[in-house]
Short mmCIF file of C-alpha atoms and ligand atoms in Angstrom, two decimals:
data_model
loop_
_atom_site.label_atom_id
_atom_site.label_comp_id
_atom_site.label_asym_id
_atom_site.label_seq_id
_atom_site.Cartn_x
_atom_site.Cartn_y
_atom_site.Cartn_z
CA MET A 1 146.92 111.23 -75.17
CA LEU A 2 146.39 110.72 -78.98
CA THR A 3 144.85 113.77 -80.69
CA PRO A 4 141.24 112.09 -82.36
CA ALA A 5 142.85 113.10 -86.19
CA HIS A 6 146.31 110.83 -85.09
CA LEU A 7 143.72 107.85 -84.18
CA ILE A 8 141.43 108.30 -87.24
CA GLN A 9 145.17 108.12 -88.87
CA LEU A 10 145.74 105.05 -87.24
CA LYS A 11 142.78 103.59 -87.88
CA ARG A 12 142.58 104.68 -91.92
CA ASP A 13 145.82 102.43 -92.04
CA GLY A 14 144.43 99.47 -90.61
CA GLU A 15 145.97 99.35 -87.07
CA GLU A 16 144.23 97.58 -84.69
CA LEU A 17 142.75 101.15 -81.95
CA SER A 18 144.03 99.76 -78.82
CA PRO A 19 140.43 99.71 -76.01
CA GLU A 20 141.90 102.73 -74.13
CA GLN A 21 141.85 104.41 -77.46
CA LEU A 22 138.37 103.48 -78.59
CA LEU A 23 137.38 104.81 -75.19
CA GLN A 24 138.48 107.74 -75.60
CA PHE A 25 137.39 108.65 -78.66
CA ILE A 26 133.66 107.61 -78.26
CA GLN A 27 133.96 109.94 -75.16
CA GLY A 28 135.05 112.70 -77.70
CA VAL A 29 132.56 111.90 -79.66
CA SER A 30 129.57 112.35 -77.15
CA ASN A 31 131.25 115.23 -75.13
CA GLY A 32 131.40 117.60 -78.28
CA GLN A 33 135.57 117.55 -77.98
CA VAL A 34 135.82 115.22 -81.66
CA ALA A 35 133.76 117.16 -84.18
CA ASP A 36 130.95 115.84 -87.01
CA TYR A 37 133.96 115.51 -89.24
CA GLN A 38 135.81 113.93 -87.29
CA ALA A 39 133.39 111.29 -86.31
CA THR A 40 132.45 111.00 -90.21
CA ALA A 41 136.08 110.42 -90.93
CA PHE A 42 136.69 107.37 -88.36
CA LEU A 43 133.20 106.01 -89.21
CA MET A 44 134.16 106.00 -93.08
CA ALA A 45 137.72 104.15 -91.81
CA VAL A 46 136.18 101.31 -89.96
CA TYR A 47 133.95 100.94 -92.79
CA PHE A 48 136.38 100.59 -94.99
CA GLN A 49 138.83 98.45 -92.71
CA GLY A 50 136.80 97.22 -90.68
CA MET A 51 137.52 95.68 -86.88
CA SER A 52 139.06 92.94 -85.43
CA LEU A 53 136.25 90.79 -82.72
CA SER A 54 138.52 92.65 -79.64
CA GLU A 55 138.12 96.20 -81.19
CA THR A 56 133.97 95.54 -81.10
CA VAL A 57 133.60 94.36 -77.90
CA ALA A 58 135.62 97.69 -77.05
CA LEU A 59 133.89 99.65 -79.61
CA THR A 60 130.23 98.43 -77.99
CA ASP A 61 131.80 98.72 -74.41
CA ALA A 62 132.90 101.95 -74.69
CA MET A 63 129.47 103.51 -76.53
CA LEU A 64 127.47 101.59 -73.61
CA ALA A 65 129.87 103.79 -71.11
CA SER A 66 128.99 106.77 -72.71
CA GLY A 67 125.37 106.70 -70.36
CA GLU A 68 122.71 105.85 -68.46
CA ARG A 69 122.09 101.75 -68.04
CA TYR A 70 119.12 99.95 -66.74
CA ASP A 71 119.42 97.55 -63.53
CA LEU A 72 116.35 95.68 -63.39
CA SER A 73 117.66 93.59 -60.80
CA ALA A 74 114.50 94.33 -58.55
CA VAL A 75 111.78 93.14 -61.20
CA PRO A 76 111.29 90.02 -60.23
CA GLY A 77 112.45 86.78 -63.53
CA THR A 78 114.21 86.35 -65.77
CA LYS A 79 114.19 89.60 -68.18
CA VAL A 80 115.14 88.10 -72.32
CA ASP A 81 114.44 90.45 -75.41
CA LYS A 82 114.38 89.98 -78.84
CA HIS A 83 115.94 92.33 -81.76
CA SER A 84 115.20 92.43 -85.41
CA THR A 85 118.05 94.10 -87.89
CA GLY A 86 115.47 95.31 -89.94
CA GLY A 87 113.25 94.78 -92.31
CA VAL A 88 109.87 94.92 -94.15
CA GLY A 89 106.63 94.53 -92.52
CA ASP A 90 108.22 93.40 -90.00
CA LYS A 91 106.23 93.39 -87.29
CA VAL A 92 107.17 90.67 -84.56
CA SER A 93 108.13 92.15 -81.45
CA LEU A 94 104.16 93.87 -81.06
CA ILE A 95 102.93 89.92 -80.84
CA LEU A 96 106.11 88.66 -79.51
CA ALA A 97 106.32 90.93 -76.50
CA PRO A 98 103.25 89.66 -75.15
CA LEU A 99 102.93 86.35 -76.30
CA ALA A 100 106.85 86.22 -74.48
CA ALA A 101 105.52 87.87 -70.79
CA ALA A 102 102.71 85.46 -71.28
CA CYS A 103 105.14 82.58 -71.24
CA GLY A 104 106.75 84.15 -67.79
CA LEU A 105 109.22 86.11 -69.33
CA LYS A 106 109.67 89.75 -68.72
CA VAL A 107 110.65 91.19 -71.95
CA PRO A 108 112.25 94.88 -71.59
CA MET A 109 112.02 95.84 -75.05
CA MET A 110 113.83 99.04 -76.17
CA SER A 111 113.03 99.94 -79.97
CA GLY A 112 113.53 102.32 -82.76
CA ARG A 113 112.07 103.76 -85.33
CA GLY A 114 112.15 102.75 -89.33
CA LEU A 115 115.53 103.15 -90.91
CA GLY A 116 115.75 103.40 -94.47
CA HIS A 117 113.25 101.32 -96.38
CA SER A 118 112.41 98.99 -92.71
CA GLY A 119 109.99 99.65 -90.28
CA GLY A 120 110.23 100.14 -87.16
CA THR A 121 108.63 99.33 -83.83
CA LEU A 122 108.22 102.69 -82.32
CA ASP A 123 106.48 103.98 -85.80
CA LYS A 124 103.86 101.42 -85.11
CA LEU A 125 103.11 101.39 -81.49
CA GLU A 126 102.58 105.41 -81.99
CA SER A 127 99.17 104.79 -84.19
CA ILE A 128 97.86 104.04 -81.37
CA THR A 129 96.69 107.07 -80.05
CA GLY A 130 97.98 108.23 -77.19
CA PHE A 131 101.07 104.81 -76.89
CA ASP A 132 103.68 106.63 -74.95
CA VAL A 133 107.58 105.24 -76.25
CA HIS A 134 108.91 108.09 -73.68
CA LEU A 135 108.00 106.32 -70.14
CA PRO A 136 110.53 107.51 -67.79
CA ARG A 137 112.55 104.94 -66.32
CA ASP A 138 110.82 103.90 -63.24
CA ARG A 139 107.88 103.83 -64.89
CA PHE A 140 109.58 101.56 -67.55
CA GLU A 141 109.87 99.12 -64.27
CA GLN A 142 106.76 99.23 -62.79
CA VAL A 143 105.40 98.91 -66.46
CA LEU A 144 107.46 95.22 -66.80
CA ARG A 145 107.25 94.78 -63.27
CA GLU A 146 103.64 94.53 -63.87
CA VAL A 147 102.57 93.83 -67.28
CA GLY A 148 105.03 91.67 -68.24
CA CYS A 149 106.59 93.57 -70.85
CA ALA A 150 107.42 96.98 -71.75
CA MET A 151 108.00 98.54 -75.26
CA ILE A 152 110.30 101.61 -75.19
CA GLY A 153 112.62 104.11 -77.39
CA GLN A 154 116.06 104.68 -76.33
CA SER A 155 115.84 108.11 -73.89
CA LYS A 156 118.10 110.16 -74.15
CA SER A 157 120.69 109.41 -71.05
CA MET A 158 120.85 106.01 -72.53
CA VAL A 159 123.76 105.07 -75.34
CA PRO A 160 123.86 108.92 -76.53
CA ALA A 161 127.46 107.87 -78.49
CA ASP A 162 124.74 106.08 -80.77
CA LYS A 163 122.99 108.65 -81.21
CA LYS A 164 124.96 110.31 -83.03
CA LEU A 165 126.93 108.11 -84.91
CA TYR A 166 123.50 106.50 -86.36
CA ALA A 167 122.84 110.15 -87.27
CA LEU A 168 126.06 110.28 -88.87
CA ARG A 169 125.99 107.20 -90.08
CA ASP A 170 122.61 107.29 -91.76
CA VAL A 171 123.61 110.04 -93.88
CA THR A 172 127.57 109.20 -94.99
CA GLY A 173 127.07 105.61 -96.50
CA THR A 174 128.43 104.18 -93.14
CA VAL A 175 125.26 102.66 -92.08
CA GLU A 176 126.30 98.43 -93.76
CA CYS A 177 129.53 97.91 -91.23
CA ILE A 178 129.24 95.04 -89.59
CA PRO A 179 131.58 96.10 -86.59
CA LEU A 180 129.51 99.36 -86.08
CA ILE A 181 126.20 97.66 -87.27
CA VAL A 182 127.65 95.05 -83.83
CA ALA A 183 128.00 98.04 -81.39
CA SER A 184 124.86 100.33 -82.07
CA ILE A 185 122.59 97.37 -81.56
CA LEU A 186 124.49 95.44 -78.62
CA SER A 187 125.55 98.90 -76.98
CA LYS A 188 121.95 99.83 -76.61
CA LYS A 189 120.68 96.53 -75.76
CA LEU A 190 123.31 96.29 -72.43
CA ALA A 191 121.97 99.32 -71.41
CA GLU A 192 118.51 98.52 -70.80
CA GLY A 193 118.89 95.72 -68.21
CA THR A 194 118.02 92.27 -70.44
CA ASN A 195 119.59 89.20 -69.18
CA ALA A 196 119.36 87.55 -72.44
CA LEU A 197 118.95 88.65 -76.16
CA VAL A 198 117.78 86.95 -79.48
CA LEU A 199 118.68 88.52 -82.24
CA ASP A 200 116.57 87.72 -85.52
CA VAL A 201 119.35 88.48 -88.05
CA LYS A 202 116.81 89.20 -91.47
CA VAL A 203 118.49 88.03 -94.86
CA GLY A 204 117.35 88.93 -98.58
CA SER A 205 115.70 91.82 -100.90
CA GLY A 206 114.14 93.57 -97.62
CA ALA A 207 117.27 93.75 -95.50
CA PHE A 208 120.04 95.18 -94.81
CA MET A 209 122.30 92.42 -95.49
CA LYS A 210 120.92 90.66 -99.25
CA SER A 211 123.31 87.42 -98.90
CA ARG A 212 123.38 84.77 -96.57
CA GLU A 213 126.96 85.12 -96.50
CA GLN A 214 127.46 88.48 -94.85
CA ALA A 215 124.30 87.66 -92.49
CA ARG A 216 125.31 84.77 -91.06
CA LYS A 217 129.05 87.57 -90.20
CA LEU A 218 126.46 89.66 -89.15
CA ALA A 219 125.47 87.26 -86.52
CA ARG A 220 128.73 85.20 -85.60
CA THR A 221 129.50 88.46 -84.83
CA LEU A 222 126.91 89.68 -82.73
CA VAL A 223 126.42 86.41 -80.88
CA GLN A 224 129.97 86.66 -80.09
CA VAL A 225 130.39 89.94 -79.16
CA SER A 226 127.36 89.85 -77.00
CA LYS A 227 128.70 86.67 -75.32
CA LYS A 228 132.29 88.64 -74.16
CA MET A 229 129.94 91.39 -73.09
CA GLY A 230 128.68 88.98 -70.87
CA LEU A 231 124.43 88.47 -72.59
CA PRO A 232 124.10 85.40 -73.79
CA ALA A 233 122.62 85.45 -77.18
CA ARG A 234 121.10 83.36 -79.87
CA ALA A 235 120.97 84.98 -83.65
CA ILE A 236 118.35 83.25 -85.91
CA LEU A 237 118.74 83.86 -89.65
CA THR A 238 115.01 84.64 -91.82
CA ASP A 239 114.33 85.25 -94.85
CA MET A 240 113.35 88.59 -96.47
CA ASN A 241 112.65 87.89 -99.76
CA GLN A 242 109.26 89.24 -99.32
CA PRO A 243 107.26 91.86 -96.43
CA LEU A 244 106.71 89.49 -93.62
CA GLY A 245 102.58 88.56 -92.77
CA TYR A 246 100.84 90.81 -95.52
CA ALA A 247 100.51 94.03 -94.44
CA VAL A 248 102.97 96.76 -94.70
CA GLY A 249 101.74 100.32 -93.02
CA ASN A 250 102.15 101.26 -89.30
CA ALA A 251 98.89 101.40 -88.24
CA ILE A 252 98.42 98.26 -90.66
CA GLU A 253 100.86 96.16 -88.97
CA VAL A 254 98.85 97.11 -86.01
CA LEU A 255 95.51 95.59 -87.15
CA GLU A 256 97.32 92.47 -88.19
CA SER A 257 99.22 91.79 -84.56
CA ILE A 258 96.00 91.76 -83.59
CA GLU A 259 94.61 89.78 -85.96
CA ILE A 260 97.15 86.95 -84.62
CA LEU A 261 96.88 87.67 -81.16
CA ARG A 262 92.38 87.55 -81.09
CA GLY A 263 93.37 84.14 -83.12
CA ASP A 264 91.45 85.66 -86.10
CA LYS A 265 93.87 83.88 -88.47
CA ALA A 266 93.08 79.97 -89.48
CA GLU A 267 96.30 77.95 -89.63
CA SER A 268 95.85 77.79 -93.99
CA ASP A 269 96.19 81.26 -94.64
CA ARG A 270 99.48 81.92 -96.28
CA CYS A 271 99.79 85.81 -95.81
CA SER A 272 99.59 85.47 -92.59
CA SER A 273 101.32 82.11 -91.65
CA ASP A 274 104.85 83.23 -92.06
CA LEU A 275 104.51 86.59 -89.36
CA LYS A 276 102.79 83.87 -86.55
CA GLU A 277 105.74 81.36 -87.62
CA LEU A 278 108.55 83.27 -87.32
CA THR A 279 106.82 85.08 -83.59
CA ILE A 280 106.31 81.58 -82.68
CA GLN A 281 109.88 80.61 -83.56
CA LEU A 282 111.32 83.45 -81.79
CA CYS A 283 109.47 83.15 -78.54
CA ALA A 284 110.69 79.05 -77.90
CA HIS A 285 113.95 80.49 -78.08
CA MET A 286 113.45 83.30 -76.09
CA LEU A 287 112.22 80.56 -73.47
CA ASP A 288 114.73 78.42 -73.49
CA LEU A 289 117.55 81.20 -73.41
CA GLY A 290 116.02 82.10 -70.48
CA GLY A 291 115.37 78.58 -68.54
CA VAL A 292 111.32 78.47 -69.32
CA VAL A 293 111.12 75.66 -70.91
CA LYS A 294 113.98 72.06 -71.39
CA ASN A 295 114.06 72.91 -75.41
CA VAL A 296 112.67 74.59 -78.48
CA PRO A 297 110.10 72.20 -79.17
CA GLU A 298 108.91 72.78 -75.36
CA GLY A 299 108.78 76.45 -76.02
CA ARG A 300 106.80 75.97 -79.14
CA LYS A 301 103.82 74.30 -77.43
CA LEU A 302 103.82 76.53 -74.41
CA ALA A 303 103.72 79.78 -76.88
CA HIS A 304 101.02 77.91 -79.22
CA ALA A 305 98.80 77.49 -76.40
CA ARG A 306 99.67 80.99 -74.60
CA LEU A 307 99.38 82.34 -78.31
CA GLN A 308 95.38 80.79 -78.89
CA ASP A 309 94.51 80.55 -74.77
CA GLY A 310 93.72 84.04 -75.36
CA SER A 311 96.69 85.03 -72.81
CA ALA A 312 98.61 87.27 -74.80
CA TRP A 313 96.33 89.21 -76.63
CA GLU A 314 95.24 89.96 -72.24
CA VAL A 315 99.18 90.91 -72.02
CA PHE A 316 98.48 92.97 -74.65
CA GLN A 317 95.40 95.25 -73.82
CA LYS A 318 97.25 95.60 -70.50
CA LEU A 319 100.28 96.95 -71.74
CA VAL A 320 98.37 99.54 -74.13
CA ARG A 321 96.99 100.54 -71.07
CA ALA A 322 99.42 100.74 -69.33
CA GLN A 323 101.26 102.63 -71.61
CA GLY A 324 98.33 105.42 -72.04
CA GLY A 325 97.24 103.95 -75.26
CA ALA A 326 94.08 104.63 -77.07
CA MET A 327 91.95 101.17 -75.90
CA GLU A 328 88.37 101.41 -77.92
CA GLN A 329 91.47 101.70 -81.23
CA ILE A 330 92.89 98.35 -80.53
CA LEU A 331 89.52 96.56 -78.78
CA GLU A 332 87.92 97.51 -82.67
CA PRO A 333 90.85 98.27 -84.84
CA GLU A 334 88.90 97.49 -88.62
CA ARG A 335 87.14 100.66 -87.46
CA LYS A 336 89.40 103.01 -84.78
CA LEU A 337 93.11 102.65 -86.56
CA PRO A 338 93.68 105.41 -88.63
CA GLN A 339 93.18 105.16 -91.39
CA THR A 340 92.88 106.32 -95.37
CA SER A 341 89.40 106.47 -97.62
CA SER A 342 91.48 105.95 -100.76
CA ALA A 343 93.36 102.86 -102.26
CA VAL A 344 94.44 102.01 -105.26
CA ILE A 345 95.08 98.32 -106.12
CA TRP A 346 97.62 96.95 -108.58
CA LYS A 347 96.54 93.55 -110.34
CA ALA A 348 99.25 91.29 -111.82
CA PRO A 349 99.99 91.65 -115.34
CA LYS A 350 100.29 88.16 -116.60
CA ARG A 351 98.96 84.76 -115.14
CA GLY A 352 101.72 82.23 -113.48
CA TYR A 353 103.21 82.06 -110.19
CA LEU A 354 105.03 84.71 -108.09
CA VAL A 355 108.57 84.07 -107.92
CA LYS A 356 110.24 87.56 -106.82
CA MET A 357 109.71 90.22 -105.17
CA ASP A 358 111.91 93.16 -104.41
CA THR A 359 110.84 94.10 -100.64
CA GLU A 360 113.28 96.67 -100.32
CA VAL A 361 111.37 98.80 -103.09
CA MET A 362 108.14 97.80 -100.66
CA GLY A 363 109.39 99.62 -98.09
CA ARG A 364 110.60 102.88 -100.26
CA ILE A 365 106.70 103.12 -102.10
CA LEU A 366 105.90 103.08 -98.01
CA VAL A 367 108.39 105.67 -97.46
CA GLU A 368 107.43 107.16 -100.78
CA LEU A 369 103.60 107.75 -99.34
CA GLY A 370 104.79 108.87 -96.15
CA GLY A 371 104.85 106.39 -93.86
CA GLY A 372 108.15 106.66 -93.58
CA ARG A 373 111.56 109.25 -93.24
CA LYS A 374 112.98 110.25 -95.58
CA LYS A 375 115.08 112.33 -92.94
CA ALA A 376 114.91 112.46 -89.33
CA SER A 377 112.71 115.61 -88.78
CA ASP A 378 109.60 114.69 -90.79
CA SER A 379 106.07 113.67 -89.54
CA VAL A 380 105.01 109.32 -90.12
CA ASP A 381 101.90 109.24 -91.73
CA PRO A 382 100.35 105.59 -89.68
CA ARG A 383 96.80 105.55 -91.96
CA VAL A 384 99.20 104.92 -95.49
CA GLY A 385 99.87 101.76 -95.93
CA LEU A 386 100.66 98.57 -99.01
CA ILE A 387 98.48 94.77 -98.01
CA PHE A 388 99.80 91.87 -99.79
CA HIS A 389 97.54 89.74 -101.77
CA LYS A 390 100.26 86.53 -102.37
CA LYS A 391 103.60 85.21 -101.13
CA LEU A 392 106.50 84.17 -103.06
CA GLY A 393 105.52 80.64 -105.28
CA SER A 394 101.11 81.27 -105.45
CA ARG A 395 99.36 80.68 -108.15
CA VAL A 396 97.95 84.36 -109.57
CA ALA A 397 95.35 85.16 -112.36
CA SER A 398 96.05 87.73 -114.97
CA GLY A 399 94.14 90.63 -114.04
CA GLU A 400 94.04 88.93 -110.21
CA PRO A 401 94.97 91.64 -107.44
CA MET A 402 98.23 91.19 -106.19
CA VAL A 403 98.82 94.85 -104.00
CA THR A 404 96.31 97.21 -102.31
CA VAL A 405 97.77 100.46 -101.63
CA ASN A 406 96.21 102.27 -98.72
CA VAL A 407 97.11 105.89 -100.24
CA PRO A 408 96.44 109.74 -98.69
CA GLU A 409 93.60 111.72 -100.26
CA LYS A 410 94.72 113.61 -102.85
CA ARG A 411 95.80 117.25 -101.20
CA GLY A 412 96.79 118.71 -104.45
CA ASN A 413 99.82 116.12 -104.01
CA GLY A 414 98.42 112.53 -104.36
CA PRO A 415 100.74 109.52 -105.14
CA ASP A 416 102.44 109.78 -108.74
CA LEU A 417 100.24 106.31 -109.38
CA GLU A 418 102.35 106.11 -113.01
CA LEU A 419 105.27 105.85 -110.60
CA LEU A 420 103.64 103.28 -108.84
CA GLU A 421 103.11 100.94 -111.89
CA ARG A 422 106.16 100.96 -112.62
CA GLN A 423 107.54 100.68 -109.87
CA PHE A 424 105.69 97.44 -109.07
CA GLN A 425 105.95 96.35 -112.61
CA GLU A 426 109.97 96.17 -112.15
CA ALA A 427 110.06 95.25 -108.50
CA ILE A 428 107.36 92.12 -108.89
CA GLU A 429 108.36 88.66 -111.01
CA VAL A 430 105.12 86.69 -112.55
CA SER A 431 106.40 84.20 -114.41
CA SER A 432 105.48 81.09 -116.01
CA THR A 433 107.12 79.29 -114.04
CA ARG A 434 107.64 78.31 -110.51
CA LYS A 435 110.79 78.95 -108.53
CA PRO A 436 111.83 77.41 -105.03
CA VAL A 437 110.89 79.66 -102.54
CA PRO A 438 113.65 80.81 -99.92
CA LYS A 439 112.86 78.89 -96.16
CA LEU A 440 111.45 80.80 -93.56
CA ILE A 441 114.23 80.21 -90.64
CA PHE A 442 116.93 78.40 -92.22
CA GLU A 443 120.16 78.85 -88.83
CA VAL A 444 120.13 78.96 -85.54
CA LEU A 445 123.99 80.19 -84.49
CA SER A 446 124.65 80.49 -80.78
N1 LIG B 501 119.86 98.67 -85.80
C1 LIG B 501 120.90 99.69 -85.03
O1 LIG B 501 120.24 99.63 -83.57
N2 LIG B 501 121.81 99.60 -85.64
C2 LIG B 501 122.22 99.27 -86.55
O2 LIG B 501 123.47 99.73 -86.72
C3 LIG B 501 121.99 99.10 -87.73
C4 LIG B 501 120.43 98.72 -86.81
#
């Protein structure tokens, strides 16, 4: 048996580690025999040296073996989940889980909290008072069986190695590393017991992968490792050069999701149409992968129908009830979801076309306002948020409202309005010449 230091040296020097060596190291991370500084040195070595496909598979397997793995075979039906690599305004899961369930799948969705500038499904769900994302295993199974979907966070016993490594990566500059991302995501998806997985790999200014090339590589590795681990998967590359939908912020994203589920939005409503379109498309891929339909176009038809006839909205209500959420908040979200009483409006500095938005900055503004965390122990303010009135490519008049910012009431220490103004000025570009708008969905890898 090699010592942790020796294994780190091997990886530092670009050697390929064997499955046994990776298992030994990850076991050491979980049981405390590998110190945090050694785990961090290992992560940095992987960051610089990368990993082969077989090492990435072995790392995923070792991380999966660090904790409990759910067996959902007693729950009838095909279980298919979706995972997004993270973005701004990405509330798709809130609509998609009930929609896919309404179409006949079982959706065991294990989600995360906000990370860096990107939002997290658990934080959004928790803006509904009482919504419990920590269901014990048998209750999780029961909700899945009875409602068709269940939405929870990673339990203490699930993939503890990822918990530890993730926390270290977050503070040591080792998040953006393909083998580490792949092992982190897939070990958790394999542990939750899904039968198949659709991956929404985000690309652009608000994503962790800024270029298509990087995103494609991540998507390819996710699909390859998934298949080698026996989990059928498909990756959809989607645009994150502007927030998805119109809302960014925890409670306001729940409101936007409910508007889509209730069918409030006209087809012509540009600000939410990308959100609806992406949800339908991801649902179609889930249905196709799960064998509910023969192909993706058929999946789209079914998803559209179940959204239109209110069945997805019904499933969402059942889900909230089953997980302890306050029903009055989702039945009257405009009045009862948490909200601030103050707002500021950022207006277009000149007329022209909206051509660029640094979407990561939008996510960071939300974090600054308290809607996300700067450190793991921070609590989030569900009320704050940003409402975007224009999408890329829109024509804007000088002085027209571009973004409404729901700010916390001043408690001696309100938001720095001058800083906010500067951030918007730098991050949002209005130009007299139109520029092409990136396609929302631009590639499917399977
Ligand atoms: N989401 C995860 O769960 N892990 C990563 O490494 C990145 C995104």
